[in-house]
Amino acid sequence: MSTNTIDNGRKVTTRRLIEMKQRGEKISMLTAYDYSSAKLIDEAGMDAILVGDSASNVMAGNVTTLPITLDQMIYHAKSVMKGVKRALVVVDLPFGSYQGNSKEALASAIRIMKESHAEAVKIEGGAEIIQSVERILSAGIPVMGHLGLTPQSINKFGTYNVRAREEEEAKKLIADAHLLEDAGCFAIVIEKVPAELAARVASELTIPIIGIGAGGGVDGQVLVMHDMLGINQGFSPRFLRRYANLGDIMKDAFKNYINDVKNSDFPNSSEQY
Ligand code: KIV
C-alpha cells in the first residue's frame, strides 16, 4: 500500500515531521529540481522534497554548489511546486544569500516563499549564521538547519571527507544542533559524519534529524535524486545506495534512437500522419 493510500494524500507539514519523529516513523526526503521529477517523487509518497543547491552540480554542471544564484533556486523551486501535492517542499538558501547579514537572509527567504510558494528554507551552518536563522524564523518562515559537511564551505574545508571525527568538531556540532533547535528550526540535515555522533544528536533533540551519510540512527534520510538513480555516474561515496541505473538505461535509449534515425527505421508508417 502506498503512503498516499495510508494517509489519504494529506499534506505533509513541518508539524507532521515532528510528529513522525515522536512516533518513531522514519522520514523520507529526496531532492528535485524540475516539475516532472517532483511529480513522480510526490506520487511515490515521499514525505519531503528538497530543492537543493546540489542543482548547481547535477543540473548546471558546476564543480561546487557556490555558483548557483537565488534567482536560479527560485526557478527550480517554482517548477517543483507545480508538481507537488503532498510532500513538504524545502528550498536551499544559496551561497551568498544569507551569510553575515541577517537582513539579507530574511529578504532572500521571503523571495523564495513569495515567488515559489515553497513551505520552508534550508540554511547551512550553526553559531555563525544563527542571527540569520532567528530573523527568518521571526517572519514565520520554517527553517531546516544543515550541519556536518556543509558543501557551501568547501573552500574552508578543502575536502568532501567525513566531518566531525575529532572531538572538538563533534562537540561543536552537538552544540550547534541544540542552538538550532532552541532557535526554533523544525529539523536539521546532518551530512557525512560518524553514525554514532549523528545518532547521539537525534536522541538528544526533539526535532527530526535527517541524515545523508550519517548512518541509520537518525530520524530520516535524504539523497540527491541524480545520485540514487545512477544518472550522476561519477559519484559513488560509501553512503550512496543506487536504486536504479538510469544513466545506462538512458544512454541505451539514446543510442537506439540514433541508430533508428540513421537507418531510417524511425519514424515508420504508423508513426506518421
Ligand atoms: O543540496 C542538496 O542536495 C543538499 C543535500 C545533500 C542534503 O543539501
PDB file of C-alpha atoms and ligand atoms in Angstrom:
ATOM      1  CA  MET A   1       0.000   0.000   0.000  1.00  0.00           C
ATOM      2  CA  SER A   2       1.447   3.409  -0.912  1.00  0.00           C
ATOM      3  CA  THR A   3       1.885   6.190   1.636  1.00  0.00           C
ATOM      4  CA  ASN A   4      -0.754   8.199  -0.245  1.00  0.00           C
ATOM      5  CA  THR A   5      -3.313   5.442   0.351  1.00  0.00           C
ATOM      6  CA  ILE A   6      -2.427   5.275   4.052  1.00  0.00           C
ATOM      7  CA  ASP A   7      -2.797   8.996   4.825  1.00  0.00           C
ATOM      8  CA  ASN A   8      -5.203   9.853   2.005  1.00  0.00           C
ATOM      9  CA  GLY A   9      -2.660  12.216   0.448  1.00  0.00           C
ATOM     10  CA  ARG A  10      -2.827  14.556   3.462  1.00  0.00           C
ATOM     11  CA  LYS A  11      -0.327  17.401   3.047  1.00  0.00           C
ATOM     12  CA  VAL A  12       2.949  16.934   4.942  1.00  0.00           C
ATOM     13  CA  THR A  13       3.768  19.901   7.179  1.00  0.00           C
ATOM     14  CA  THR A  14       6.713  20.744   9.423  1.00  0.00           C
ATOM     15  CA  ARG A  15       4.469  19.824  12.391  1.00  0.00           C
ATOM     16  CA  ARG A  16       3.790  16.393  10.872  1.00  0.00           C
ATOM     17  CA  LEU A  17       7.515  15.696  10.501  1.00  0.00           C
ATOM     18  CA  ILE A  18       7.984  16.343  14.231  1.00  0.00           C
ATOM     19  CA  GLU A  19       5.031  14.036  14.994  1.00  0.00           C
ATOM     20  CA  MET A  20       6.623  11.352  12.810  1.00  0.00           C
ATOM     21  CA  LYS A  21       9.765  11.528  14.938  1.00  0.00           C
ATOM     22  CA  GLN A  22       7.644  11.305  18.110  1.00  0.00           C
ATOM     23  CA  ARG A  23       6.044   8.055  16.967  1.00  0.00           C
ATOM     24  CA  GLY A  24       9.286   6.642  15.538  1.00  0.00           C
ATOM     25  CA  GLU A  25       8.223   6.802  11.883  1.00  0.00           C
ATOM     26  CA  LYS A  26      11.210   7.417   9.600  1.00  0.00           C
ATOM     27  CA  ILE A  27      11.097  10.417   7.254  1.00  0.00           C
ATOM     28  CA  SER A  28      11.906  10.033   3.529  1.00  0.00           C
ATOM     29  CA  MET A  29      13.355  13.003   1.646  1.00  0.00           C
ATOM     30  CA  LEU A  30      14.816  13.360  -1.840  1.00  0.00           C
ATOM     31  CA  THR A  31      15.997  16.262  -3.960  1.00  0.00           C
ATOM     32  CA  ALA A  32      14.136  17.505  -7.041  1.00  0.00           C
ATOM     33  CA  TYR A  33      14.713  20.466  -9.302  1.00  0.00           C
ATOM     34  CA  ASP A  34      12.032  20.191 -12.001  1.00  0.00           C
ATOM     35  CA  TYR A  35       8.275  19.671 -12.428  1.00  0.00           C
ATOM     36  CA  SER A  36       8.267  16.169 -13.963  1.00  0.00           C
ATOM     37  CA  SER A  37      10.602  14.555 -11.406  1.00  0.00           C
ATOM     38  CA  ALA A  38       8.893  16.302  -8.483  1.00  0.00           C
ATOM     39  CA  LYS A  39       5.506  14.988  -9.644  1.00  0.00           C
ATOM     40  CA  LEU A  40       6.791  11.398  -9.795  1.00  0.00           C
ATOM     41  CA  ILE A  41       8.528  11.685  -6.414  1.00  0.00           C
ATOM     42  CA  ASP A  42       5.389  13.120  -4.824  1.00  0.00           C
ATOM     43  CA  GLU A  43       3.137  10.465  -6.363  1.00  0.00           C
ATOM     44  CA  ALA A  44       5.507   7.778  -4.988  1.00  0.00           C
ATOM     45  CA  GLY A  45       4.715   9.079  -1.482  1.00  0.00           C
ATOM     46  CA  MET A  46       7.943  10.882  -0.465  1.00  0.00           C
ATOM     47  CA  ASP A  47       7.478  12.838   2.782  1.00  0.00           C
ATOM     48  CA  ALA A  48       9.672  15.788   1.853  1.00  0.00           C
ATOM     49  CA  ILE A  49      11.355  17.194  -1.250  1.00  0.00           C
ATOM     50  CA  LEU A  50      14.489  19.297  -1.093  1.00  0.00           C
ATOM     51  CA  VAL A  51      15.115  21.783  -3.869  1.00  0.00           C
ATOM     52  CA  GLY A  52      18.809  21.526  -3.083  1.00  0.00           C
ATOM     53  CA  ASP A  53      21.589  23.793  -4.221  1.00  0.00           C
ATOM     54  CA  SER A  54      23.060  20.497  -5.488  1.00  0.00           C
ATOM     55  CA  ALA A  55      21.195  21.686  -8.612  1.00  0.00           C
ATOM     56  CA  SER A  56      24.410  23.641  -9.162  1.00  0.00           C
ATOM     57  CA  ASN A  57      26.234  20.288  -9.610  1.00  0.00           C
ATOM     58  CA  VAL A  58      23.715  17.920 -11.174  1.00  0.00           C
ATOM     59  CA  MET A  59      21.647  20.365 -13.246  1.00  0.00           C
ATOM     60  CA  ALA A  60      24.169  23.082 -14.171  1.00  0.00           C
ATOM     61  CA  GLY A  61      27.369  21.004 -14.194  1.00  0.00           C
ATOM     62  CA  ASN A  62      29.303  23.190 -11.746  1.00  0.00           C
ATOM     63  CA  VAL A  63      32.040  21.609  -9.608  1.00  0.00           C
ATOM     64  CA  THR A  64      30.652  23.144  -6.385  1.00  0.00           C
ATOM     65  CA  THR A  65      27.326  24.476  -5.092  1.00  0.00           C
ATOM     66  CA  LEU A  66      28.698  28.015  -4.825  1.00  0.00           C
ATOM     67  CA  PRO A  67      27.773  29.460  -8.251  1.00  0.00           C
ATOM     68  CA  ILE A  68      24.005  28.878  -8.119  1.00  0.00           C
ATOM     69  CA  THR A  69      22.041  32.109  -7.634  1.00  0.00           C
ATOM     70  CA  LEU A  70      18.892  32.960  -5.685  1.00  0.00           C
ATOM     71  CA  ASP A  71      17.033  33.566  -8.977  1.00  0.00           C
ATOM     72  CA  GLN A  72      18.047  30.111 -10.208  1.00  0.00           C
ATOM     73  CA  MET A  73      16.954  28.453  -6.931  1.00  0.00           C
ATOM     74  CA  ILE A  74      13.582  30.204  -7.231  1.00  0.00           C
ATOM     75  CA  TYR A  75      13.226  28.993 -10.830  1.00  0.00           C
ATOM     76  CA  HIS A  76      13.816  25.379  -9.728  1.00  0.00           C
ATOM     77  CA  ALA A  77      11.538  25.747  -6.675  1.00  0.00           C
ATOM     78  CA  LYS A  78       8.666  27.143  -8.782  1.00  0.00           C
ATOM     79  CA  SER A  79       8.933  24.207 -11.192  1.00  0.00           C
ATOM     80  CA  VAL A  80       8.963  21.679  -8.336  1.00  0.00           C
ATOM     81  CA  MET A  81       5.983  23.277  -6.577  1.00  0.00           C
ATOM     82  CA  LYS A  82       3.843  22.842  -9.688  1.00  0.00           C
ATOM     83  CA  GLY A  83       4.335  19.053  -9.498  1.00  0.00           C
ATOM     84  CA  VAL A  84       3.789  18.528  -5.761  1.00  0.00           C
ATOM     85  CA  LYS A  85       0.545  17.975  -3.878  1.00  0.00           C
ATOM     86  CA  ARG A  86       1.527  16.096  -0.702  1.00  0.00           C
ATOM     87  CA  ALA A  87       5.248  16.366   0.152  1.00  0.00           C
ATOM     88  CA  LEU A  88       6.706  19.199   2.208  1.00  0.00           C
ATOM     89  CA  VAL A  89       8.934  21.278  -0.090  1.00  0.00           C
ATOM     90  CA  VAL A  90      12.105  22.802   1.388  1.00  0.00           C
ATOM     91  CA  VAL A  91      14.382  25.119  -0.618  1.00  0.00           C
ATOM     92  CA  ASP A  92      18.096  25.738  -0.038  1.00  0.00           C
ATOM     93  CA  LEU A  93      19.197  29.307   0.506  1.00  0.00           C
ATOM     94  CA  PRO A  94      22.166  29.522  -1.882  1.00  0.00           C
ATOM     95  CA  PHE A  95      25.704  30.614  -1.024  1.00  0.00           C
ATOM     96  CA  GLY A  96      25.937  34.380  -0.570  1.00  0.00           C
ATOM     97  CA  SER A  97      22.243  34.920   0.129  1.00  0.00           C
ATOM     98  CA  TYR A  98      22.307  34.706   3.956  1.00  0.00           C
ATOM     99  CA  GLN A  99      25.852  34.619   5.415  1.00  0.00           C
ATOM    100  CA  GLY A 100      26.936  37.582   7.521  1.00  0.00           C
ATOM    101  CA  ASN A 101      23.806  39.662   7.038  1.00  0.00           C
ATOM    102  CA  SER A 102      20.572  38.571   8.686  1.00  0.00           C
ATOM    103  CA  LYS A 103      18.502  41.250   6.891  1.00  0.00           C
ATOM    104  CA  GLU A 104      19.662  39.946   3.534  1.00  0.00           C
ATOM    105  CA  ALA A 105      18.974  36.391   4.760  1.00  0.00           C
ATOM    106  CA  LEU A 106      15.377  37.339   5.549  1.00  0.00           C
ATOM    107  CA  ALA A 107      14.966  39.130   2.216  1.00  0.00           C
ATOM    108  CA  SER A 108      16.267  36.008   0.398  1.00  0.00           C
ATOM    109  CA  ALA A 109      13.958  33.679   2.339  1.00  0.00           C
ATOM    110  CA  ILE A 110      10.961  35.956   1.702  1.00  0.00           C
ATOM    111  CA  ARG A 111      11.677  35.943  -2.055  1.00  0.00           C
ATOM    112  CA  ILE A 112      11.762  32.125  -2.047  1.00  0.00           C
ATOM    113  CA  MET A 113       8.473  31.856  -0.145  1.00  0.00           C
ATOM    114  CA  LYS A 114       6.645  34.586  -2.113  1.00  0.00           C
ATOM    115  CA  GLU A 115       7.826  33.662  -5.602  1.00  0.00           C
ATOM    116  CA  SER A 116       7.935  29.846  -5.411  1.00  0.00           C
ATOM    117  CA  HIS A 117       5.218  29.141  -2.793  1.00  0.00           C
ATOM    118  CA  ALA A 118       7.557  26.594  -1.151  1.00  0.00           C
ATOM    119  CA  GLU A 119       6.983  25.805   2.512  1.00  0.00           C
ATOM    120  CA  ALA A 120      10.392  26.097   4.199  1.00  0.00           C
ATOM    121  CA  VAL A 121      14.026  27.028   3.624  1.00  0.00           C
ATOM    122  CA  LYS A 122      17.269  25.222   4.490  1.00  0.00           C
ATOM    123  CA  ILE A 123      20.407  27.004   5.607  1.00  0.00           C
ATOM    124  CA  GLU A 124      23.940  25.675   6.214  1.00  0.00           C
ATOM    125  CA  GLY A 125      25.809  26.277   9.470  1.00  0.00           C
ATOM    126  CA  GLY A 126      25.402  26.705  13.231  1.00  0.00           C
ATOM    127  CA  ALA A 127      26.511  29.507  15.554  1.00  0.00           C
ATOM    128  CA  GLU A 128      27.996  31.507  12.648  1.00  0.00           C
ATOM    129  CA  ILE A 129      24.614  32.013  10.979  1.00  0.00           C
ATOM    130  CA  ILE A 130      22.270  31.847  13.981  1.00  0.00           C
ATOM    131  CA  GLN A 131      21.208  35.516  13.623  1.00  0.00           C
ATOM    132  CA  SER A 132      20.055  34.817  10.075  1.00  0.00           C
ATOM    133  CA  VAL A 133      18.159  31.732  11.272  1.00  0.00           C
ATOM    134  CA  GLU A 134      16.445  33.725  14.043  1.00  0.00           C
ATOM    135  CA  ARG A 135      15.474  36.589  11.760  1.00  0.00           C
ATOM    136  CA  ILE A 136      13.994  34.250   9.133  1.00  0.00           C
ATOM    137  CA  LEU A 137      12.073  32.374  11.833  1.00  0.00           C
ATOM    138  CA  SER A 138      10.770  35.668  13.249  1.00  0.00           C
ATOM    139  CA  ALA A 139       8.954  36.208   9.927  1.00  0.00           C
ATOM    140  CA  GLY A 140       7.141  32.887  10.318  1.00  0.00           C
ATOM    141  CA  ILE A 141       9.261  31.062   7.747  1.00  0.00           C
ATOM    142  CA  PRO A 142      10.142  27.479   8.802  1.00  0.00           C
ATOM    143  CA  VAL A 143      13.883  26.779   8.772  1.00  0.00           C
ATOM    144  CA  MET A 144      15.702  23.456   8.370  1.00  0.00           C
ATOM    145  CA  GLY A 145      19.323  23.514   9.588  1.00  0.00           C
ATOM    146  CA  HIS A 146      22.258  21.753   7.898  1.00  0.00           C
ATOM    147  CA  LEU A 147      25.347  20.639   9.869  1.00  0.00           C
ATOM    148  CA  GLY A 148      28.338  18.338   9.362  1.00  0.00           C
ATOM    149  CA  LEU A 149      29.614  18.508   5.802  1.00  0.00           C
ATOM    150  CA  THR A 150      28.266  21.816   4.544  1.00  0.00           C
ATOM    151  CA  PRO A 151      29.182  21.948   0.830  1.00  0.00           C
ATOM    152  CA  GLN A 152      28.918  25.754   0.616  1.00  0.00           C
ATOM    153  CA  SER A 153      32.035  25.853   2.879  1.00  0.00           C
ATOM    154  CA  ILE A 154      34.107  23.547   0.653  1.00  0.00           C
ATOM    155  CA  ASN A 155      36.780  26.214   0.216  1.00  0.00           C
ATOM    156  CA  LYS A 156      37.232  26.345   4.002  1.00  0.00           C
ATOM    157  CA  PHE A 157      37.235  22.535   4.493  1.00  0.00           C
ATOM    158  CA  GLY A 158      39.302  21.746   1.384  1.00  0.00           C
ATOM    159  CA  THR A 159      37.757  18.250   1.009  1.00  0.00           C
ATOM    160  CA  TYR A 160      34.394  16.456   0.993  1.00  0.00           C
ATOM    161  CA  ASN A 161      35.706  13.939   3.583  1.00  0.00           C
ATOM    162  CA  VAL A 162      33.718  12.804   6.649  1.00  0.00           C
ATOM    163  CA  ARG A 163      33.342  15.659   9.159  1.00  0.00           C
ATOM    164  CA  ALA A 164      33.423  15.780  12.982  1.00  0.00           C
ATOM    165  CA  ARG A 165      35.628  12.733  13.531  1.00  0.00           C
ATOM    166  CA  GLU A 166      37.670  14.759  16.057  1.00  0.00           C
ATOM    167  CA  GLU A 167      36.211  15.500  19.484  1.00  0.00           C
ATOM    168  CA  GLU A 168      36.374  19.280  19.172  1.00  0.00           C
ATOM    169  CA  GLU A 169      34.392  19.369  15.923  1.00  0.00           C
ATOM    170  CA  ALA A 170      31.932  16.768  17.238  1.00  0.00           C
ATOM    171  CA  LYS A 171      31.320  18.914  20.337  1.00  0.00           C
ATOM    172  CA  LYS A 172      30.693  21.976  18.181  1.00  0.00           C
ATOM    173  CA  LEU A 173      28.254  20.013  16.009  1.00  0.00           C
ATOM    174  CA  ILE A 174      26.269  18.903  19.081  1.00  0.00           C
ATOM    175  CA  ALA A 175      26.244  22.480  20.445  1.00  0.00           C
ATOM    176  CA  ASP A 176      25.156  23.847  17.045  1.00  0.00           C
ATOM    177  CA  ALA A 177      22.335  21.288  16.795  1.00  0.00           C
ATOM    178  CA  HIS A 178      20.986  22.394  20.195  1.00  0.00           C
ATOM    179  CA  LEU A 179      21.343  26.050  19.191  1.00  0.00           C
ATOM    180  CA  LEU A 180      19.311  25.465  16.012  1.00  0.00           C
ATOM    181  CA  GLU A 181      16.625  23.534  17.909  1.00  0.00           C
ATOM    182  CA  ASP A 182      16.420  26.233  20.614  1.00  0.00           C
ATOM    183  CA  ALA A 183      16.130  28.928  17.923  1.00  0.00           C
ATOM    184  CA  GLY A 184      13.079  27.124  16.515  1.00  0.00           C
ATOM    185  CA  CYS A 185      14.273  25.106  13.499  1.00  0.00           C
ATOM    186  CA  PHE A 186      11.833  22.293  12.632  1.00  0.00           C
ATOM    187  CA  ALA A 187      14.504  19.791  11.501  1.00  0.00           C
ATOM    188  CA  ILE A 188      18.228  19.526  10.769  1.00  0.00           C
ATOM    189  CA  VAL A 189      20.072  17.781   7.935  1.00  0.00           C
ATOM    190  CA  ILE A 190      23.317  16.210   9.149  1.00  0.00           C
ATOM    191  CA  GLU A 191      25.699  15.304   6.333  1.00  0.00           C
ATOM    192  CA  LYS A 192      28.614  12.854   6.290  1.00  0.00           C
ATOM    193  CA  VAL A 193      29.544  12.471   9.967  1.00  0.00           C
ATOM    194  CA  PRO A 194      30.156   9.293  12.035  1.00  0.00           C
ATOM    195  CA  ALA A 195      26.922   7.355  12.569  1.00  0.00           C
ATOM    196  CA  GLU A 196      27.380   7.296  16.357  1.00  0.00           C
ATOM    197  CA  LEU A 197      27.575  11.094  16.549  1.00  0.00           C
ATOM    198  CA  ALA A 198      24.501  11.605  14.348  1.00  0.00           C
ATOM    199  CA  ALA A 199      22.527   9.063  16.420  1.00  0.00           C
ATOM    200  CA  ARG A 200      23.512  10.876  19.603  1.00  0.00           C
ATOM    201  CA  VAL A 201      22.259  14.202  18.215  1.00  0.00           C
ATOM    202  CA  ALA A 202      18.998  12.550  17.080  1.00  0.00           C
ATOM    203  CA  SER A 203      18.460  11.121  20.562  1.00  0.00           C
ATOM    204  CA  GLU A 204      19.180  14.445  22.325  1.00  0.00           C
ATOM    205  CA  LEU A 205      16.941  16.603  20.110  1.00  0.00           C
ATOM    206  CA  THR A 206      13.157  16.623  19.809  1.00  0.00           C
ATOM    207  CA  ILE A 207      13.191  17.856  16.192  1.00  0.00           C
ATOM    208  CA  PRO A 208      13.921  15.354  13.378  1.00  0.00           C
ATOM    209  CA  ILE A 209      17.493  14.763  12.228  1.00  0.00           C
ATOM    210  CA  ILE A 210      17.596  13.891   8.530  1.00  0.00           C
ATOM    211  CA  GLY A 211      20.851  12.165   7.622  1.00  0.00           C
ATOM    212  CA  ILE A 212      22.896  11.872   4.446  1.00  0.00           C
ATOM    213  CA  GLY A 213      25.932   9.689   5.029  1.00  0.00           C
ATOM    214  CA  ALA A 214      25.145   9.854   8.744  1.00  0.00           C
ATOM    215  CA  GLY A 215      24.041   6.253   9.409  1.00  0.00           C
ATOM    216  CA  GLY A 216      20.731   4.683  10.372  1.00  0.00           C
ATOM    217  CA  GLY A 217      20.334   6.032  13.907  1.00  0.00           C
ATOM    218  CA  VAL A 218      18.704   9.272  12.764  1.00  0.00           C
ATOM    219  CA  ASP A 219      15.052  10.150  12.090  1.00  0.00           C
ATOM    220  CA  GLY A 220      15.097  10.131   8.303  1.00  0.00           C
ATOM    221  CA  GLN A 221      17.249  10.078   5.178  1.00  0.00           C
ATOM    222  CA  VAL A 222      17.829  12.413   2.256  1.00  0.00           C
ATOM    223  CA  LEU A 223      19.614  11.637  -1.020  1.00  0.00           C
ATOM    224  CA  VAL A 224      20.290  13.528  -4.213  1.00  0.00           C
ATOM    225  CA  MET A 225      17.932  12.163  -6.904  1.00  0.00           C
ATOM    226  CA  HIS A 226      20.547  12.023  -9.690  1.00  0.00           C
ATOM    227  CA  ASP A 227      22.911  10.033  -7.428  1.00  0.00           C
ATOM    228  CA  MET A 228      20.395   7.417  -6.256  1.00  0.00           C
ATOM    229  CA  LEU A 229      19.035   6.935  -9.788  1.00  0.00           C
ATOM    230  CA  GLY A 230      22.521   6.446 -11.270  1.00  0.00           C
ATOM    231  CA  ILE A 231      22.200   9.458 -13.581  1.00  0.00           C
ATOM    232  CA  ASN A 232      25.205  11.120 -11.914  1.00  0.00           C
ATOM    233  CA  GLN A 233      27.520   8.195 -12.636  1.00  0.00           C
ATOM    234  CA  GLY A 234      30.831   9.646 -11.468  1.00  0.00           C
ATOM    235  CA  PHE A 235      29.773   9.967  -7.814  1.00  0.00           C
ATOM    236  CA  SER A 236      29.802   6.855  -5.631  1.00  0.00           C
ATOM    237  CA  PRO A 237      30.566   7.536  -1.964  1.00  0.00           C
ATOM    238  CA  ARG A 238      30.133   4.680   0.523  1.00  0.00           C
ATOM    239  CA  PHE A 239      26.844   6.062   1.874  1.00  0.00           C
ATOM    240  CA  LEU A 240      25.120   6.123  -1.522  1.00  0.00           C
ATOM    241  CA  ARG A 241      22.720   3.301  -2.416  1.00  0.00           C
ATOM    242  CA  ARG A 242      21.810   3.206  -6.108  1.00  0.00           C
ATOM    243  CA  TYR A 243      18.143   2.333  -6.584  1.00  0.00           C
ATOM    244  CA  ALA A 244      18.371   2.309 -10.386  1.00  0.00           C
ATOM    245  CA  ASN A 245      20.921   2.620 -13.125  1.00  0.00           C
ATOM    246  CA  LEU A 246      19.070   5.169 -15.217  1.00  0.00           C
ATOM    247  CA  GLY A 247      22.314   6.521 -16.684  1.00  0.00           C
ATOM    248  CA  ASP A 248      22.866   3.285 -18.636  1.00  0.00           C
ATOM    249  CA  ILE A 249      19.155   2.932 -19.487  1.00  0.00           C
ATOM    250  CA  MET A 250      19.096   6.492 -20.858  1.00  0.00           C
ATOM    251  CA  LYS A 251      22.289   6.048 -22.866  1.00  0.00           C
ATOM    252  CA  ASP A 252      20.939   2.812 -24.412  1.00  0.00           C
ATOM    253  CA  ALA A 253      17.702   4.583 -25.352  1.00  0.00           C
ATOM    254  CA  PHE A 254      19.647   7.488 -26.912  1.00  0.00           C
ATOM    255  CA  LYS A 255      21.827   5.039 -28.896  1.00  0.00           C
ATOM    256  CA  ASN A 256      18.782   3.090 -30.137  1.00  0.00           C
ATOM    257  CA  TYR A 257      17.136   6.335 -31.257  1.00  0.00           C
ATOM    258  CA  ILE A 258      20.300   7.468 -33.072  1.00  0.00           C
ATOM    259  CA  ASN A 259      20.501   4.094 -34.871  1.00  0.00           C
ATOM    260  CA  ASP A 260      16.826   4.174 -35.825  1.00  0.00           C
ATOM    261  CA  VAL A 261      17.163   7.690 -37.254  1.00  0.00           C
ATOM    262  CA  LYS A 262      20.366   6.868 -39.147  1.00  0.00           C
ATOM    263  CA  ASN A 263      18.849   3.641 -40.566  1.00  0.00           C
ATOM    264  CA  SER A 264      15.551   5.355 -41.445  1.00  0.00           C
ATOM    265  CA  ASP A 265      13.738   2.919 -39.073  1.00  0.00           C
ATOM    266  CA  PHE A 266      12.148   5.855 -37.248  1.00  0.00           C
ATOM    267  CA  PRO A 267       9.501   7.001 -37.943  1.00  0.00           C
ATOM    268  CA  ASN A 268       7.696   4.042 -39.533  1.00  0.00           C
ATOM    269  CA  SER A 269       4.410   4.224 -41.440  1.00  0.00           C
ATOM    270  CA  SER A 270       2.276   4.067 -38.264  1.00  0.00           C
ATOM    271  CA  GLU A 271       4.287   6.873 -36.621  1.00  0.00           C
ATOM    272  CA  GLN A 272       3.356   9.496 -39.215  1.00  0.00           C
ATOM    273  CA  TYR A 273       0.280  11.389 -40.407  1.00  0.00           C
TER     274      TYR A 273
HETATM  275  O1  KIV B   1      21.738  20.490  -1.894  1.00  0.00           O
HETATM  276  C1  KIV B   1      21.481  19.339  -1.507  1.00  0.00           C
HETATM  277  O2  KIV B   1      21.135  18.442  -2.279  1.00  0.00           O
HETATM  278  C2  KIV B   1      21.637  19.065  -0.089  1.00  0.00           C
HETATM  279  C3  KIV B   1      21.583  17.624   0.330  1.00  0.00           C
HETATM  280  C4  KIV B   1      22.892  16.990   0.055  1.00  0.00           C
HETATM  281  C5  KIV B   1      21.166  17.470   1.737  1.00  0.00           C
HETATM  282  O3  KIV B   1      21.831  19.938   0.690  1.00  0.00           O
END
